[in-house]
Amino acid sequence: MAKTGTTTQGLRTAIERSGYYPALVAEAVEAAVGGEPIASYLVHQETTFDANEVRRHVTVLVLTGTRFIVSHTDEQAADSSSPTPYATTSTESVKLSRISSVVVSRVVANPEKYQTGTLPREVLLTIGWGAVSRIDLEPAACGDPNCEADHGYTGSSTADDLSLRVSEAGDGPETVRQTLAFAQALSEATAATQR
């Protein structure tokens, strides 16, 4: 389930509608936003299966005039560190000028029949600001299949601070639409800071 919009009250309502520890999530997000006006937001709840357990997770993304705020809240079963179930919530506030990439990957069925405005069946939103990078290395090679020389390594570094996947089948078409709307607002805001 995802909700998007542009007002503080709308954000609180979307968090409450998700039903996932709304008081905890709202307090953490509102503290991070402070008094700054909200330009756009997205609330996305996902359920995962871990062995015999069902775990829930909520991600809240907020765009203000100067910052991108991301909040994650996870629930945990009782374990050796806590005799009772508990939740962990964290927020990160990033200046818009630090966002280095906003990647929107769309998966469409029957691309030969695609028509403008058709919703993708899946969207992967990846946002990078330099906090986390992934390095993929592989041995470098030359064109000679019999060469045994050491050519070092080749690879790439990718900013991969946040990835959020939504699908029409799992989350519904409105969630896909809302994710695209938030991604567009974030892309436009980061482009404006680069001028």
C-alpha positions as a printed Julia matrix, in Angstrom:
195×3 Matrix{Float64}:
  0.0     0.0     0.0
  1.38    3.42   -0.87
 -0.07    6.86   -0.42
  1.24   10.12   -1.78
  0.33   13.77   -1.43
  1.56   17.19   -0.41
  0.22   18.18    3.03
  1.28   17.48    6.61
 -2.24   16.33    7.51
 -2.36   14.16    4.4
  0.96   12.59    5.42
 -0.33   11.81    8.9
 -3.54   10.35    7.44
 -1.56    8.16    5.02
  0.63    6.89    7.88
 -2.46    6.15    9.97
 -4.12    4.39    7.02
 -1.12    2.1     6.64
 -2.0     0.79   10.12
  1.64    0.1    10.89
  2.49    1.58   14.31
  1.11    4.95   13.18
  1.93    6.91   16.33
  5.57    5.76   16.28
  6.03    6.31   12.52
  4.26    9.71   12.48
  6.25   11.04   15.45
  9.58   10.07   13.88
  8.7    11.48   10.45
  7.18   14.71   11.79
 10.25   15.31   13.97
 12.49   14.94   10.92
 10.32   17.22    8.75
 10.11   19.89   11.45
  8.14   22.95   10.37
  9.18   22.73    6.73
  6.32   22.58    4.18
  5.89   19.22    2.44
  6.16   19.21   -1.35
  5.41   15.49   -1.79
  5.41   12.22    0.15
  5.04    8.5    -0.33
  4.09    5.94    2.34
  4.8     2.34    1.35
  4.15   -0.7     3.51
  5.45   -4.1     2.54
  5.12   -7.53    4.07
  7.91  -10.08    3.82
  8.17  -13.7     4.81
 11.23  -14.72    6.83
 11.35  -18.49    7.49
  8.19  -19.08    9.59
  7.6   -15.4    10.38
  5.68  -12.66    8.65
  7.41   -9.29    8.98
  6.13   -5.9     8.08
  8.11   -2.85    7.07
  7.06    0.69    6.25
  9.05    3.25    4.29
  8.03    6.9     4.32
  9.6     9.26    1.78
  9.1    13.01    2.19
 10.19   15.8    -0.12
 10.41   19.35    1.21
 11.74   22.44   -0.52
 15.29   21.71    0.65
 15.45   18.09    1.81
 14.62   14.48    1.05
 13.64   12.56    4.19
 13.49    8.79    4.35
 12.11    6.83    7.27
 12.15    3.06    7.78
 10.28    1.19   10.49
 10.67   -2.55   11.04
  9.15   -4.88   13.58
 11.13   -7.62   15.27
 10.04  -10.67   17.22
 11.25  -11.21   20.76
 14.86  -12.35   20.78
 17.88  -12.59   23.05
 18.14   -8.8    23.25
 14.46   -8.24   24.1
 11.95  -10.57   25.76
  9.09   -8.75   23.97
  8.5    -7.87   20.31
  9.84   -4.45   19.34
 10.03   -2.0    16.46
 12.93    0.04   15.15
 12.37    3.3    13.34
 15.01    5.5    11.76
 14.97    8.69    9.73
 17.57   10.26    7.49
 17.46   13.8     6.18
 19.38   14.53    2.97
 19.91   17.93    1.34
 18.44   17.9    -2.15
 21.76   19.08   -3.54
 23.39   15.82   -2.29
 21.09   13.55   -4.29
 23.2    12.28   -7.14
 20.71   10.02   -8.88
 17.03    9.21   -9.12
 16.56    6.05  -11.16
 13.12    4.88  -12.19
 13.03    1.44  -13.78
  9.73    0.48  -15.39
  8.7    -3.05  -16.32
  6.04   -3.2   -19.02
  4.29   -6.21  -20.52
  4.07   -6.55  -24.29
  6.28   -3.54  -25.07
  5.42   -3.75  -28.77
  1.83   -2.81  -27.84
  2.78   -0.1   -25.33
  0.69    3.07  -25.47
  1.6     6.38  -23.84
  0.15    6.64  -20.35
 -0.12    2.89  -19.74
  1.04    2.04  -16.23
  4.03   -0.25  -15.93
  3.36   -3.52  -14.13
  6.33   -2.87  -11.86
  8.43    0.15  -10.81
 11.78    0.17   -9.05
 12.74    3.56   -7.61
 16.43    3.83   -6.69
 17.77    7.0    -5.07
 21.44    7.67   -4.45
 23.08   10.37   -2.33
 26.44    8.8    -1.57
 25.81    7.21    1.81
 25.94    3.67    0.4
 27.77    2.56   -2.72
 27.98   -0.85   -4.29
 31.12   -1.9    -6.13
 30.9    -4.71   -8.66
 34.32   -6.04   -9.75
 35.31   -8.77  -12.15
 38.64   -9.87  -13.6
 39.59   -7.87  -16.67
 40.41   -9.83  -19.81
 41.78   -9.24  -23.25
 40.5   -10.57  -26.56
 42.91  -13.51  -26.64
 41.14  -16.64  -25.29
 44.54  -18.28  -24.59
 45.99  -15.32  -22.66
 46.95  -16.1   -19.07
 48.22  -12.64  -18.13
 46.78  -10.77  -15.16
 44.88   -7.79  -16.58
 43.7    -6.54  -13.21
 40.06   -5.86  -12.5
 37.29   -3.88  -14.07
 34.02   -2.85  -12.51
 31.59   -0.17  -11.58
 30.51    1.76   -8.52
 26.81    2.41   -8.09
 25.08    4.71   -5.61
 22.39    2.54   -4.08
 21.16    4.23   -0.93
 17.48    3.39   -1.32
 15.58    1.0    -3.55
 11.81    0.75   -3.41
  9.95   -1.78   -5.56
  6.22   -1.68   -6.22
  4.15   -3.81   -8.54
  0.66   -3.61   -9.93
 -0.04   -7.23   -8.95
  1.24   -6.92   -5.37
  0.53   -3.3    -4.48
 -2.16   -2.23   -6.95
 -2.19    0.23   -9.84
 -2.69    3.27   -7.58
  0.55    2.48   -5.73
  2.44    2.3    -9.02
  0.93    5.64  -10.07
  1.81    7.25   -6.72
  5.39    5.99   -6.86
  5.84    7.46  -10.33
  4.37   10.79   -9.14
  6.75   10.95   -6.17
  9.73   10.0    -8.36
  8.85   12.77  -10.82
  8.55   15.35   -8.02
 11.91   14.28   -6.58
 13.59   14.32  -10.01
 12.27   17.81  -10.7
 13.38   19.07   -7.26
 16.89   17.67   -7.61
 17.2    19.08  -11.16
 16.24   22.52   -9.81
 19.07   22.38   -7.25
 21.62   21.59   -9.97
 20.95   24.8   -11.92
